[in-house]
PDB file of C-alpha atoms in Angstrom:
ATOM      1  CA  LEU A   1    -108.714-115.344 -55.067  1.00 71.00           C
ATOM      2  CA  ALA A   2    -109.997-111.894 -54.078  1.00 81.00           C
ATOM      3  CA  THR A   3    -106.681-110.206 -54.783  1.00 85.00           C
ATOM      4  CA  ASN A   4    -105.690-112.431 -57.726  1.00 84.00           C
ATOM      5  CA  PRO A   5    -108.842-113.586 -59.624  1.00 84.00           C
ATOM      6  CA  GLN A   6    -106.709-115.421 -62.306  1.00 86.00           C
ATOM      7  CA  SER A   7    -105.356-117.814 -59.569  1.00 82.00           C
ATOM      8  CA  MET A   8    -106.158-121.491 -59.705  1.00 78.00           C
ATOM      9  CA  VAL A   9    -106.620-123.550 -56.554  1.00 74.00           C
ATOM     10  CA  GLN A  10    -106.363-127.322 -56.520  1.00 67.00           C
ATOM     11  CA  VAL A  11    -107.131-129.466 -53.523  1.00 65.00           C
ATOM     12  CA  THR A  12    -105.589-132.934 -53.629  1.00 58.00           C
ATOM     13  CA  ALA A  13    -106.201-135.520 -50.997  1.00 56.00           C
ATOM     14  CA  VAL A  14    -103.165-136.896 -49.330  1.00 52.00           C
ATOM     15  CA  SER A  15    -102.101-140.369 -50.666  1.00 54.00           C
ATOM     16  CA  PRO A  16    -103.011-143.039 -48.195  1.00 48.00           C
ATOM     17  CA  SER A  17     -99.464-144.188 -48.420  1.00 44.00           C
ATOM     18  CA  PHE A  18     -98.529-141.053 -46.409  1.00 49.00           C
ATOM     19  CA  HIS A  19    -100.365-141.335 -43.056  1.00 62.00           C
ATOM     20  CA  GLN A  20    -100.315-141.046 -39.405  1.00 72.00           C
ATOM     21  CA  MET A  21     -99.971-144.515 -38.079  1.00 74.00           C
ATOM     22  CA  ILE A  22    -100.105-146.193 -34.735  1.00 82.00           C
ATOM     23  CA  VAL A  23     -97.637-149.131 -34.494  1.00 79.00           C
ATOM     24  CA  LEU A  24     -98.151-151.335 -31.378  1.00 84.00           C
ATOM     25  CA  GLN A  25     -95.210-153.157 -29.849  1.00 84.00           C
ATOM     26  CA  HIS A  26     -96.440-156.776 -29.892  1.00 84.00           C
ATOM     27  CA  LYS A  27     -93.740-157.896 -27.447  1.00 87.00           C
ATOM     28  CA  ASN A  28     -95.661-155.923 -24.893  1.00 90.00           C
ATOM     29  CA  PRO A  29     -98.103-158.405 -23.331  1.00 93.00           C
ATOM     30  CA  LEU A  30    -100.867-155.798 -23.331  1.00 94.00           C
ATOM     31  CA  PHE A  31    -100.863-155.618 -27.122  1.00 95.00           C
ATOM     32  CA  GLN A  32    -100.550-159.364 -27.712  1.00 95.00           C
ATOM     33  CA  ASP A  33    -104.313-159.638 -26.916  1.00 96.00           C
ATOM     34  CA  VAL A  34    -106.229-159.006 -30.095  1.00 97.00           C
ATOM     35  CA  ARG A  35    -109.212-157.729 -28.132  1.00 97.00           C
ATOM     36  CA  VAL A  36    -107.118-154.852 -26.758  1.00 97.00           C
ATOM     37  CA  ARG A  37    -105.847-153.991 -30.338  1.00 96.00           C
ATOM     38  CA  ARG A  38    -109.400-154.125 -31.650  1.00 97.00           C
ATOM     39  CA  ALA A  39    -110.785-152.035 -28.764  1.00 98.00           C
ATOM     40  CA  LEU A  40    -108.059-149.332 -29.450  1.00 97.00           C
ATOM     41  CA  SER A  41    -109.049-149.249 -33.135  1.00 95.00           C
ATOM     42  CA  MET A  42    -112.796-149.186 -32.427  1.00 97.00           C
ATOM     43  CA  ALA A  43    -112.416-146.280 -30.036  1.00 98.00           C
ATOM     44  CA  LEU A  44    -111.146-144.013 -32.852  1.00 95.00           C
ATOM     45  CA  ASP A  45    -113.637-141.854 -34.597  1.00 95.00           C
ATOM     46  CA  ARG A  46    -111.718-141.566 -37.815  1.00 91.00           C
ATOM     47  CA  ASN A  47    -114.381-139.422 -39.519  1.00 90.00           C
ATOM     48  CA  LEU A  48    -114.095-136.939 -36.684  1.00 93.00           C
ATOM     49  CA  ILE A  49    -110.328-136.916 -36.956  1.00 89.00           C
ATOM     50  CA  ILE A  50    -110.583-136.312 -40.715  1.00 86.00           C
ATOM     51  CA  GLN A  51    -113.051-133.507 -40.187  1.00 88.00           C
ATOM     52  CA  GLN A  52    -111.373-131.757 -37.232  1.00 89.00           C
ATOM     53  CA  VAL A  53    -107.810-132.154 -38.184  1.00 83.00           C
ATOM     54  CA  LEU A  54    -107.843-132.202 -41.924  1.00 79.00           C
ATOM     55  CA  GLY A  55    -110.970-130.172 -42.529  1.00 82.00           C
ATOM     56  CA  GLY A  56    -112.505-133.107 -44.370  1.00 81.00           C
ATOM     57  CA  GLY A  57    -109.673-133.383 -46.850  1.00 76.00           C
ATOM     58  CA  GLY A  58    -108.597-136.979 -46.111  1.00 76.00           C
ATOM     59  CA  VAL A  59    -109.381-140.688 -46.281  1.00 75.00           C
ATOM     60  CA  PRO A  60    -109.255-143.361 -43.688  1.00 76.00           C
ATOM     61  CA  ASP A  61    -105.868-144.752 -42.960  1.00 73.00           C
ATOM     62  CA  TYR A  62    -104.999-148.424 -43.822  1.00 73.00           C
ATOM     63  CA  PRO A  63    -101.744-150.250 -44.347  1.00 71.00           C
ATOM     64  CA  VAL A  64    -101.734-151.008 -47.971  1.00 78.00           C
ATOM     65  CA  PRO A  65    -102.150-148.199 -50.586  1.00 77.00           C
ATOM     66  CA  PHE A  66    -105.315-148.716 -52.632  1.00 80.00           C
ATOM     67  CA  SER A  67    -103.446-148.898 -55.963  1.00 81.00           C
ATOM     68  CA  MET A  68    -101.463-151.913 -54.618  1.00 84.00           C
ATOM     69  CA  MET A  69    -104.805-153.585 -53.883  1.00 85.00           C
ATOM     70  CA  GLY A  70    -105.929-153.308 -57.564  1.00 88.00           C
ATOM     71  CA  LEU A  71    -108.271-150.431 -56.743  1.00 87.00           C
ATOM     72  CA  ASP A  72    -108.679-147.083 -58.529  1.00 87.00           C
ATOM     73  CA  ARG A  73    -109.757-145.136 -55.441  1.00 85.00           C
ATOM     74  CA  PRO A  74    -109.170-145.185 -51.681  1.00 82.00           C
ATOM     75  CA  LEU A  75    -111.281-147.467 -49.535  1.00 83.00           C
ATOM     76  CA  THR A  76    -114.332-146.002 -47.780  1.00 84.00           C
ATOM     77  CA  LEU A  77    -114.281-146.359 -44.010  1.00 85.00           C
ATOM     78  CA  GLU A  78    -117.234-148.827 -44.334  1.00 87.00           C
ATOM     79  CA  GLU A  79    -115.097-150.958 -46.637  1.00 88.00           C
ATOM     80  CA  CYS A  80    -112.325-151.261 -44.062  1.00 86.00           C
ATOM     81  CA  GLY A  81    -114.305-153.786 -41.789  1.00 89.00           C
ATOM     82  CA  PRO A  82    -115.817-153.834 -38.448  1.00 93.00           C
ATOM     83  CA  TYR A  83    -112.745-153.039 -36.410  1.00 93.00           C
ATOM     84  CA  TRP A  84    -112.270-149.772 -38.250  1.00 91.00           C
ATOM     85  CA  GLN A  85    -115.712-148.603 -37.321  1.00 94.00           C
ATOM     86  CA  TYR A  86    -116.210-146.178 -34.398  1.00 97.00           C
ATOM     87  CA  ASN A  87    -117.925-148.157 -31.621  1.00 98.00           C
ATOM     88  CA  PRO A  88    -116.802-147.069 -28.170  1.00 98.00           C
ATOM     89  CA  GLN A  89    -119.340-149.378 -26.514  1.00 98.00           C
ATOM     90  CA  GLU A  90    -117.950-152.409 -28.093  1.00 98.00           C
ATOM     91  CA  ALA A  91    -114.400-151.097 -27.396  1.00 98.00           C
ATOM     92  CA  LYS A  92    -115.165-150.891 -23.708  1.00 98.00           C
ATOM     93  CA  ARG A  93    -116.691-154.411 -23.753  1.00 98.00           C
ATOM     94  CA  LEU A  94    -113.617-155.770 -25.448  1.00 98.00           C
ATOM     95  CA  LEU A  95    -111.277-154.153 -22.901  1.00 98.00           C
ATOM     96  CA  SER A  96    -113.257-155.611 -20.073  1.00 98.00           C
ATOM     97  CA  GLU A  97    -113.425-159.068 -21.674  1.00 98.00           C
ATOM     98  CA  ALA A  98    -109.685-158.911 -22.031  1.00 97.00           C
ATOM     99  CA  GLY A  99    -109.371-158.285 -18.338  1.00 97.00           C
ATOM    100  CA  TYR A 100    -109.148-154.497 -18.214  1.00 97.00           C
ATOM    101  CA  PRO A 101    -112.556-153.369 -16.910  1.00 96.00           C
ATOM    102  CA  ASN A 102    -110.994-150.153 -15.483  1.00 95.00           C
ATOM    103  CA  GLY A 103    -109.055-149.392 -18.617  1.00 95.00           C
ATOM    104  CA  ILE A 104    -105.382-149.458 -19.453  1.00 97.00           C
ATOM    105  CA  GLU A 105    -102.392-147.085 -19.468  1.00 96.00           C
ATOM    106  CA  PHE A 106     -99.261-146.971 -21.750  1.00 95.00           C
ATOM    107  CA  SER A 107     -96.864-144.562 -23.310  1.00 93.00           C
ATOM    108  CA  MET A 108     -96.837-143.855 -26.967  1.00 91.00           C
ATOM    109  CA  MET A 109     -93.860-142.312 -28.884  1.00 91.00           C
ATOM    110  CA  VAL A 110     -94.892-139.399 -31.008  1.00 90.00           C
ATOM    111  CA  PRO A 111     -93.149-136.662 -33.004  1.00 87.00           C
ATOM    112  CA  ALA A 112     -92.540-133.474 -30.979  1.00 88.00           C
ATOM    113  CA  PRO A 113     -94.372-131.385 -30.532  1.00 88.00           C
ATOM    114  CA  VAL A 114     -97.543-133.458 -30.043  1.00 88.00           C
ATOM    115  CA  SER A 115     -99.927-132.801 -32.925  1.00 86.00           C
ATOM    116  CA  ASP A 116    -103.668-132.295 -33.058  1.00 88.00           C
ATOM    117  CA  VAL A 117    -104.109-135.792 -34.378  1.00 88.00           C
ATOM    118  CA  TRP A 118    -102.463-137.460 -31.414  1.00 91.00           C
ATOM    119  CA  LEU A 119    -104.304-135.156 -28.870  1.00 94.00           C
ATOM    120  CA  LEU A 120    -107.539-136.144 -30.421  1.00 94.00           C
ATOM    121  CA  VAL A 121    -106.628-139.842 -30.309  1.00 95.00           C
ATOM    122  CA  ALA A 122    -105.804-139.604 -26.727  1.00 96.00           C
ATOM    123  CA  GLU A 123    -109.036-137.773 -25.994  1.00 97.00           C
ATOM    124  CA  GLN A 124    -111.076-140.543 -27.854  1.00 97.00           C
ATOM    125  CA  TRP A 125    -109.169-143.382 -26.018  1.00 97.00           C
ATOM    126  CA  LYS A 126    -109.738-141.641 -22.690  1.00 97.00           C
ATOM    127  CA  GLN A 127    -113.522-142.067 -23.295  1.00 97.00           C
ATOM    128  CA  ILE A 128    -113.087-145.887 -23.003  1.00 97.00           C
ATOM    129  CA  GLY A 129    -110.708-145.802 -20.112  1.00 97.00           C
ATOM    130  CA  VAL A 130    -107.418-145.687 -21.992  1.00 97.00           C
ATOM    131  CA  ARG A 131    -104.795-143.230 -20.587  1.00 97.00           C
ATOM    132  CA  VAL A 132    -101.804-142.642 -22.912  1.00 96.00           C
ATOM    133  CA  ARG A 133     -98.707-140.716 -22.017  1.00 96.00           C
ATOM    134  CA  PHE A 134     -96.806-139.193 -24.856  1.00 94.00           C
ATOM    135  CA  ASP A 135     -93.152-139.782 -25.234  1.00 93.00           C
ATOM    136  CA  GLU A 136     -92.162-136.834 -27.533  1.00 93.00           C
ATOM    137  CA  ARG A 137     -89.162-137.585 -29.830  1.00 93.00           C
ATOM    138  CA  GLU A 138     -87.567-136.173 -32.975  1.00 92.00           C
ATOM    139  CA  SER A 139     -89.670-137.161 -35.927  1.00 85.00           C
ATOM    140  CA  SER A 140     -86.833-139.125 -37.492  1.00 86.00           C
ATOM    141  CA  VAL A 141     -86.595-141.307 -34.353  1.00 88.00           C
ATOM    142  CA  VAL A 142     -90.415-141.944 -34.387  1.00 84.00           C
ATOM    143  CA  CYS A 143     -90.320-142.877 -38.079  1.00 80.00           C
ATOM    144  CA  ALA A 144     -87.455-145.293 -37.629  1.00 83.00           C
ATOM    145  CA  ALA A 145     -88.863-146.951 -34.497  1.00 80.00           C
ATOM    146  CA  PRO A 146     -91.086-149.542 -36.068  1.00 74.00           C
ATOM    147  CA  PHE A 147     -88.019-150.823 -37.959  1.00 73.00           C
ATOM    148  CA  GLN A 148     -85.689-151.049 -34.942  1.00 71.00           C
ATOM    149  CA  LYS A 149     -85.175-154.337 -33.022  1.00 64.00           C
ATOM    150  CA  ALA A 150     -86.778-154.070 -29.650  1.00 55.00           C
TER     151      ALA A 150
END
């Protein structure tokens, strides 16, 4: 703007239908326990991720676009329910209740190179005793993985 004062700048939030997602392999016995899945979700500080990685220009992630739910705006984090709320103490309790008082470890397929989103996710999970190893792949492989037969 300093060099071209006639410029116009528009900031548009990314549509929630285009998002970073974590798809858990439910054939893995670890992820068959709903307490583990809930713990992983509750250990994520989505607001911090939005602030640090997207500079505040984002909305919480959820699986169904708001327009397909008959809404005219994205859901707020509070509207997403209790398991979307950042609650590391409850996450630790759920892991312990599920039989993992010392935490869990697993690998996670991510697009190469590992982005700031996934590094922050791993850091947040580490706080509740979850150790994740990144399996870096070509982005097209990662995107197709949820639709492949295991």
